[in-house]
Short mmCIF file of C-alpha atoms in Angstrom, two decimals:
data_model
loop_
_atom_site.label_atom_id
_atom_site.label_comp_id
_atom_site.label_asym_id
_atom_site.label_seq_id
_atom_site.Cartn_x
_atom_site.Cartn_y
_atom_site.Cartn_z
CA MET A 275 78.99 64.54 -53.66
CA VAL A 276 75.95 65.77 -51.52
CA ARG A 277 76.45 64.37 -47.69
CA PRO A 278 73.12 62.83 -46.77
CA SER A 279 71.21 65.06 -43.93
CA GLY A 280 71.05 63.94 -40.44
CA LYS A 281 67.24 63.90 -40.82
CA HIS A 282 67.00 61.39 -42.78
CA THR A 283 69.43 59.23 -41.38
CA SER A 284 66.95 59.78 -37.85
CA ALA A 285 64.27 58.21 -39.54
CA ARG A 286 65.57 55.36 -41.11
CA LEU A 287 67.09 54.38 -37.77
CA LEU A 288 63.62 54.92 -35.97
CA LEU A 289 62.12 52.52 -38.44
CA ILE A 290 64.34 50.13 -38.21
CA CYS A 291 63.34 49.84 -34.25
CA ILE A 292 60.11 50.41 -34.36
CA GLY A 293 60.19 46.88 -37.29
CA LEU A 294 62.56 45.32 -34.69
CA LEU A 295 60.69 46.13 -31.84
CA GLY A 296 57.38 44.42 -33.73
CA ILE A 297 59.07 41.00 -34.74
CA ALA A 298 60.27 40.40 -31.23
CA LEU A 299 56.86 40.97 -30.18
CA VAL A 300 55.20 38.19 -32.50
CA ALA A 301 57.83 36.29 -31.41
CA ASP A 302 56.94 36.44 -27.93
CA LEU A 303 53.35 35.62 -28.75
CA PHE A 304 53.79 32.91 -30.48
CA TRP A 305 56.18 31.28 -27.41
CA ALA A 306 54.00 32.08 -24.90
CA SER A 307 50.76 30.47 -26.53
CA SER A 308 53.06 26.97 -26.71
CA PRO A 309 52.34 24.20 -24.30
CA ARG A 310 55.90 24.45 -23.14
CA PHE A 311 55.47 28.08 -22.33
CA THR A 312 52.47 27.28 -20.43
CA SER A 313 53.65 24.47 -18.39
CA SER A 314 56.70 25.98 -17.57
CA TYR A 315 54.73 29.50 -16.06
CA LEU A 316 52.65 27.21 -14.19
CA SER A 317 55.80 24.73 -12.20
CA GLN A 318 56.71 28.20 -10.95
CA TRP A 319 52.92 28.19 -8.52
CA PRO A 320 52.97 25.00 -6.89
CA SER A 321 49.74 25.86 -5.23
CA LEU A 322 47.47 26.41 -8.55
CA ASP A 323 44.68 23.74 -8.10
CA LYS A 324 44.62 23.05 -11.76
CA SER A 325 41.24 21.54 -11.66
CA GLN A 326 39.51 24.99 -10.75
CA THR A 327 37.94 26.54 -13.90
CA SER A 328 35.26 28.27 -12.71
CA PHE A 329 35.20 32.09 -11.05
CA ILE A 330 33.21 33.62 -8.57
CA LEU A 331 31.25 36.65 -9.14
CA PRO A 332 30.17 39.56 -7.55
CA SER A 333 26.44 39.79 -6.53
CA LYS A 334 24.63 41.85 -8.26
CA THR A 335 21.93 42.16 -5.00
CA SER A 336 23.05 45.13 -2.70
CA GLU A 337 23.79 43.99 0.34
CA HIS A 338 20.61 45.52 2.09
CA GLU A 339 18.88 43.21 -0.78
CA ILE A 340 17.21 39.31 0.93
CA PRO A 341 17.76 36.98 -1.11
CA ARG A 342 14.82 35.36 -2.73
CA LYS A 343 14.27 31.41 -1.79
CA GLU A 344 14.04 28.91 -4.15
CA LYS A 345 10.31 27.62 -4.48
CA THR A 346 10.10 24.03 -2.58
CA ILE A 347 6.97 21.57 -4.54
CA ARG A 348 5.19 19.41 -1.95
CA TYR A 349 3.29 17.08 -3.04
CA LYS A 350 0.09 14.72 -1.01
CA ASN A 351 2.40 11.81 -0.49
CA GLU A 352 5.48 13.45 0.76
CA THR A 353 6.90 12.26 3.75
CA LEU A 354 8.41 14.70 6.56
CA ALA A 355 12.17 13.62 5.21
CA GLY A 356 10.99 14.64 1.37
CA ARG A 357 10.75 11.32 -0.56
CA ILE A 358 7.87 10.27 -2.10
CA LEU A 359 5.89 7.38 -0.76
CA SER A 360 4.33 5.60 -3.29
CA ALA A 361 0.54 4.66 -3.05
CA THR A 362 1.79 0.81 -4.28
CA PHE A 363 3.98 0.77 -1.62
CA ALA A 364 2.30 -2.14 0.66
CA ASP A 365 1.81 -4.00 -2.05
CA LEU A 366 4.14 -7.60 -1.21
CA PRO A 367 5.87 -9.77 -3.73
CA ALA A 368 3.54 -12.62 -5.31
CA PRO A 369 3.38 -15.25 -8.22
CA GLU A 370 1.48 -13.80 -11.16
CA LEU A 371 -2.14 -16.11 -11.49
CA LYS A 372 -3.61 -16.82 -14.52
CA TRP A 373 -7.02 -16.01 -14.19
CA GLU A 374 -10.34 -16.52 -15.97
CA LYS A 375 -13.30 -13.81 -15.99
CA MET A 376 -16.59 -15.40 -15.30
CA ALA A 377 -20.32 -14.71 -15.44
CA HIS A 378 -21.27 -11.51 -13.75
CA ALA A 379 -23.34 -11.28 -10.55
CA PRO A 380 -26.54 -9.82 -11.04
CA VAL A 381 -25.79 -7.07 -8.78
CA PRO A 382 -22.64 -5.50 -7.40
CA ARG A 383 -22.32 -5.99 -4.00
CA LEU A 384 -20.44 -4.30 -1.10
CA ASP A 385 -20.17 -6.26 2.73
CA GLY A 386 -22.20 -9.26 1.22
CA ALA A 387 -22.12 -12.63 2.43
CA ALA A 388 -21.83 -16.02 1.12
CA ILE A 389 -21.88 -20.08 1.81
CA GLN A 390 -20.31 -22.40 -0.06
CA ILE A 391 -22.83 -25.90 -0.07
CA LYS A 392 -20.95 -28.46 -2.14
CA ASN A 393 -21.06 -26.93 -5.87
CA LEU A 394 -22.83 -24.24 -5.30
CA LEU A 395 -21.87 -20.92 -4.10
CA PHE A 396 -24.42 -18.81 -2.32
CA VAL A 397 -24.50 -15.19 -1.78
CA PHE A 398 -26.70 -12.85 -0.49
CA ALA A 399 -27.04 -9.27 1.50
CA GLY A 400 -25.07 -6.05 1.38
CA TYR A 401 -25.52 -3.13 -0.61
CA GLY A 402 -24.61 -1.71 -4.43
CA THR A 403 -24.96 1.89 -3.13
CA ILE A 404 -25.36 3.74 0.07
CA ASP A 405 -29.02 4.02 -0.79
CA TYR A 406 -29.86 0.86 -0.98
CA VAL A 407 -28.58 -0.96 1.64
CA ARG A 408 -29.12 -4.60 2.09
CA THR A 409 -28.14 -5.29 5.27
CA LEU A 410 -26.14 -3.85 8.05
CA TYR A 411 -22.60 -4.46 9.54
CA ALA A 412 -22.15 -7.02 12.54
CA PRO A 413 -19.84 -8.69 14.57
CA ALA A 414 -17.95 -12.22 13.76
CA THR A 415 -20.22 -15.12 13.89
CA GLN A 416 -19.71 -18.79 13.38
CA LEU A 417 -21.49 -22.29 14.00
CA TRP A 418 -19.33 -24.11 16.30
CA ARG A 419 -19.87 -27.22 18.32
CA GLY A 420 -23.84 -26.54 17.85
CA ARG A 421 -23.49 -23.18 18.79
CA LEU A 422 -23.93 -19.75 17.42
CA HIS A 423 -21.31 -17.41 18.27
CA VAL A 424 -21.07 -14.02 17.79
CA MET A 425 -18.08 -12.00 19.20
CA GLY A 426 -16.19 -8.80 19.11
CA GLY A 427 -17.58 -6.10 16.23
CA SER A 428 -18.08 -2.98 16.93
CA LYS A 429 -20.41 -1.10 19.34
CA GLU A 430 -23.56 0.80 19.11
CA ASN A 431 -21.58 3.98 17.42
CA ARG A 432 -20.06 1.59 14.69
CA HIS A 433 -16.01 2.92 15.89
CA THR A 434 -15.70 1.67 19.44
CA PRO A 435 -14.52 -1.89 19.12
CA GLY A 436 -16.20 -4.63 21.22
CA LEU A 437 -14.92 -7.01 23.40
CA GLU A 438 -17.89 -9.10 23.98
CA HIS A 439 -18.15 -12.92 22.97
CA TRP A 440 -21.84 -14.78 23.59
CA SER A 441 -23.17 -17.89 21.68
CA LEU A 442 -26.51 -19.78 21.56
CA ALA A 443 -27.44 -22.86 21.01
CA VAL A 444 -28.67 -23.75 17.78
CA LYS A 445 -30.14 -26.98 15.71
CA ASP A 446 -32.16 -27.42 12.18
CA GLY A 447 -32.25 -23.80 11.78
CA LYS A 448 -33.81 -23.12 15.06
CA ALA A 449 -32.84 -21.81 18.70
CA LEU A 450 -32.85 -24.02 21.77
CA GLU A 451 -32.10 -21.57 24.15
CA THR A 452 -33.67 -18.26 25.07
CA GLU A 453 -31.21 -16.49 26.40
CA TRP A 454 -27.87 -16.33 24.84
CA ARG A 455 -24.40 -17.59 27.19
CA THR A 456 -21.50 -15.36 28.10
CA GLU A 457 -18.19 -16.80 26.21
CA ILE A 458 -14.66 -15.54 27.44
CA PRO A 459 -13.87 -12.14 25.31
CA ILE A 460 -11.79 -11.72 22.61
CA PRO A 461 -8.73 -10.37 22.90
CA ARG A 462 -8.86 -7.57 20.21
CA GLY A 463 -12.13 -6.28 19.20
CA GLY A 464 -13.25 -4.68 16.10
CA PRO A 465 -15.36 -6.13 12.91
CA HIS A 466 -14.56 -7.00 9.32
CA ARG A 467 -12.16 -10.15 10.57
CA ALA A 468 -12.46 -13.70 9.11
CA CYS A 469 -14.07 -16.00 11.90
CA ILE A 470 -13.44 -19.93 10.45
CA VAL A 471 -13.98 -23.31 12.41
CA VAL A 472 -11.28 -25.81 11.39
CA ASP A 473 -10.77 -29.33 12.71
CA ASP A 474 -13.07 -28.43 15.83
CA ARG A 475 -11.21 -25.09 16.26
CA LEU A 476 -12.28 -21.25 15.96
CA TYR A 477 -10.16 -19.32 14.29
CA ALA A 478 -10.26 -15.29 14.27
CA ILE A 479 -7.97 -13.85 11.84
CA GLY A 480 -7.50 -10.06 10.81
CA GLY A 481 -9.97 -7.13 11.27
CA GLN A 482 -9.90 -3.31 12.71
CA GLU A 483 -10.15 -1.12 15.57
CA GLY A 484 -12.54 1.70 14.67
CA ASP A 485 -14.82 2.00 11.57
CA PHE A 486 -16.87 5.09 9.93
CA MET A 487 -19.08 6.84 13.03
CA ALA A 488 -23.18 7.33 11.79
CA LYS A 489 -24.03 10.88 11.93
CA PRO A 490 -27.37 11.78 14.18
CA GLY A 491 -30.45 12.33 12.39
CA SER A 492 -28.72 11.83 8.69
CA PRO A 493 -32.00 11.07 6.31
CA ILE A 494 -29.41 8.82 3.94
CA PHE A 495 -27.52 7.53 7.23
CA LYS A 496 -24.46 9.60 6.87
CA CYS A 497 -21.21 8.51 8.21
CA SER A 498 -18.06 10.86 9.07
CA ARG A 499 -14.46 9.14 8.63
CA ARG A 500 -12.41 8.13 12.37
CA HIS A 501 -8.97 6.60 13.02
CA GLU A 502 -8.73 2.83 12.03
CA ILE A 503 -6.36 0.62 13.15
CA VAL A 504 -5.87 -2.07 10.47
CA TYR A 505 -4.47 -5.53 12.16
CA SER A 506 -2.82 -8.75 11.22
CA ASP A 507 -3.87 -10.85 14.48
CA VAL A 508 -4.81 -14.29 14.73
CA TYR A 509 -6.06 -16.05 17.41
CA MET A 510 -7.62 -19.25 17.85
CA LEU A 511 -10.25 -21.06 20.51
CA ASP A 512 -10.15 -24.86 21.44
CA ASP A 513 -10.81 -27.68 23.97
CA ASP A 514 -9.24 -25.21 26.85
CA MET A 515 -11.41 -22.52 25.88
CA LYS A 516 -9.01 -20.26 26.31
CA TRP A 517 -7.93 -17.65 23.38
CA LYS A 518 -4.25 -18.85 21.93
CA GLU A 519 -2.38 -16.07 19.75
CA LEU A 520 -0.74 -17.70 15.88
CA PRO A 521 1.53 -15.76 14.05
CA PRO A 522 0.36 -13.17 12.01
CA MET A 523 -0.66 -12.88 8.84
CA PRO A 524 1.68 -11.47 6.44
CA LYS A 525 0.29 -7.69 6.75
CA PRO A 526 -2.37 -5.86 8.53
CA ASP A 527 -5.79 -7.02 6.59
CA SER A 528 -9.28 -6.28 7.13
CA HIS A 529 -12.83 -6.71 5.22
CA ILE A 530 -12.13 -10.46 4.71
CA GLU A 531 -15.64 -11.40 6.51
CA PHE A 532 -16.31 -14.11 3.60
CA ALA A 533 -13.45 -13.71 1.51
CA TRP A 534 -11.54 -17.06 2.63
CA VAL A 535 -11.81 -20.92 2.03
CA ILE A 536 -10.61 -24.46 3.57
CA VAL A 537 -8.40 -26.26 0.92
CA ASN A 538 -6.14 -29.10 2.14
CA ASN A 539 -6.12 -28.11 5.87
CA SER A 540 -5.04 -24.35 4.82
CA ILE A 541 -6.71 -21.25 5.53
CA VAL A 542 -7.29 -19.02 1.90
CA ILE A 543 -8.10 -15.36 2.12
CA VAL A 544 -8.40 -13.19 -0.57
CA GLY A 545 -8.04 -9.33 -0.81
CA GLY A 546 -8.96 -6.72 2.01
CA THR A 547 -8.02 -3.81 3.23
CA THR A 548 -4.34 -2.93 5.13
CA ASP A 549 -3.38 0.14 6.79
CA LYS A 550 -3.70 3.69 5.32
CA HIS A 551 -1.42 5.46 3.41
CA PRO A 552 0.34 7.36 5.91
CA VAL A 553 0.87 10.45 4.09
CA THR A 554 -1.89 10.88 1.88
CA LYS A 555 -4.39 9.28 4.58
CA LYS A 556 -6.16 7.27 1.94
CA MET A 557 -7.73 3.49 2.19
CA ILE A 558 -5.55 0.99 0.56
CA LEU A 559 -6.92 -2.47 -1.07
CA VAL A 560 -5.10 -5.91 -0.76
CA GLY A 561 -4.37 -7.55 -3.99
CA GLU A 562 -2.52 -10.81 -2.84
CA ILE A 563 -3.72 -14.07 -1.89
CA PHE A 564 -2.93 -15.40 1.42
CA GLN A 565 -2.34 -18.90 2.41
CA PHE A 566 -2.11 -20.43 6.29
CA ASN A 567 -0.83 -23.91 6.40
CA LEU A 568 -2.74 -25.73 9.67
CA ASN A 569 0.06 -28.40 9.94
CA LYS A 570 2.69 -25.37 10.08
CA LEU A 571 1.11 -22.93 11.32
CA GLU A 572 3.16 -20.55 8.66
CA TRP A 573 1.96 -17.83 6.11
CA SER A 574 2.66 -17.45 3.05
CA VAL A 575 1.73 -15.39 -0.14
CA ILE A 576 0.97 -17.20 -3.05
CA GLY A 577 -0.82 -15.33 -5.75
CA LYS A 578 -2.08 -12.14 -6.86
CA LEU A 579 -5.72 -11.14 -8.42
CA PRO A 580 -6.36 -9.55 -11.22
CA PHE A 581 -6.95 -6.68 -9.20
CA ARG A 582 -7.05 -5.46 -5.65
CA VAL A 583 -10.57 -5.74 -4.05
CA LYS A 584 -11.91 -5.94 -0.21
CA THR A 585 -15.11 -7.55 0.89
CA THR A 586 -15.20 -9.93 -1.64
CA LEU A 587 -16.76 -13.73 -2.01
CA VAL A 588 -15.04 -16.57 -2.41
CA GLY A 589 -15.72 -20.41 -2.56
CA PHE A 590 -13.45 -23.00 -4.21
CA TRP A 591 -14.73 -25.99 -6.31
CA ASP A 592 -12.49 -28.44 -8.06
CA GLY A 593 -9.03 -27.34 -7.79
CA TRP A 594 -10.51 -23.81 -8.99
CA LEU A 595 -10.42 -20.42 -6.77
CA TYR A 596 -13.37 -18.24 -7.21
CA PHE A 597 -13.94 -14.43 -6.44
CA THR A 598 -16.75 -12.08 -6.89
CA SER A 599 -18.38 -8.37 -5.87
CA GLY A 600 -16.99 -5.94 -3.54
CA GLN A 601 -15.07 -2.89 -3.98
CA ARG A 602 -11.99 -2.84 -6.42
CA ASP A 603 -9.31 -0.81 -6.94
CA LYS A 604 -8.67 3.04 -8.59
CA GLY A 605 -6.29 0.75 -11.50
CA PRO A 606 -2.74 -0.86 -11.22
CA ASP A 607 -1.22 2.08 -9.82
CA ASP A 608 -3.79 3.56 -7.38
CA PRO A 609 -4.95 1.39 -4.43
CA ALA A 610 -7.78 3.20 -3.19
CA PRO A 611 -11.03 1.71 -3.30
CA ARG A 612 -13.26 2.89 -6.49
CA LYS A 613 -15.99 0.89 -7.69
CA VAL A 614 -18.35 -1.66 -6.04
CA ILE A 615 -18.10 -4.45 -8.50
CA GLY A 616 -20.31 -7.91 -9.36
CA GLU A 617 -17.72 -9.67 -11.43
CA MET A 618 -16.93 -13.47 -11.06
CA TRP A 619 -12.88 -14.48 -11.33
CA ARG A 620 -11.26 -17.72 -10.98
CA THR A 621 -8.27 -19.72 -11.13
CA LYS A 622 -5.71 -22.40 -10.54
CA LEU A 623 -5.05 -22.59 -7.02
CA LYS A 624 -1.52 -23.50 -6.34
CA LEU A 625 -0.29 -24.27 -2.07
CA ASN A 626 2.46 -24.39 -1.10
CA SER A 627 3.47 -27.52 0.98
#
């Protein structure tokens, strides 16, 4: 009988050991991937943040390289704090009204004048473009107690506010005096305010300080922009012949010289302009209708116009509020002035009691 050699026995033993080692490695791999192993392993590290799933990798930038800054986008209407101020931020909440478009006026008109006699609304003066001027700027004027009162406005340069107040006796369209009488100065000067007489009281409402200033020698009467302050002040002159300050308008309002009517002991004011956008510095038109209840001395916002408009001309008849002419906005989202219009619109007026 032949006895097996030692080499064969050693080789067989080596193969058996390798096989057992492989089986052990496979079993260990399956056990390590099981949930029980994971929980038991992590429990040995109580300070480990299990929610930390991101890793910080070293930057490829060398220690001498300056990191590049992110580009910042700036907008024209962005405030210093980085917030975007809407162009329509000055709009006030107001009831929606149903408007009807009426017959168009013969010509577009800006800075015009108007007077209503019974059921007729007369509009005149103003201009369509800077090349076709029909009138000039004027201070606030109104007939009161048989005298023509002229007050405020701007000085000769159209920018410096004037406080002067004069009156002249008139009758049947003729002057009864040869000289103007000096009256009590208005508390705040400037153009584009409403001047109204109700129940033997004279009211001065809104307006602004400052305006475009004419460029000397310009053949087309070109003007340059100046700083303007629109205000909401309301003043009244009565028997004492002293100005009394009344509650201000809901917001500053200017360019409202003929944008008003008197209805049931209330003053109704339509449109106008308010403070410029604080960032873009663009003019902002007004799209609301305001009511000043003279019994309560209270202001309220009673409706929205079909668009924002300034220097519009207003009338009222048989329950209907009418407005025509002026300069309208660029659109619902842009209150800046654009087109001079001759359109006429009307709506049923509902006043607050």
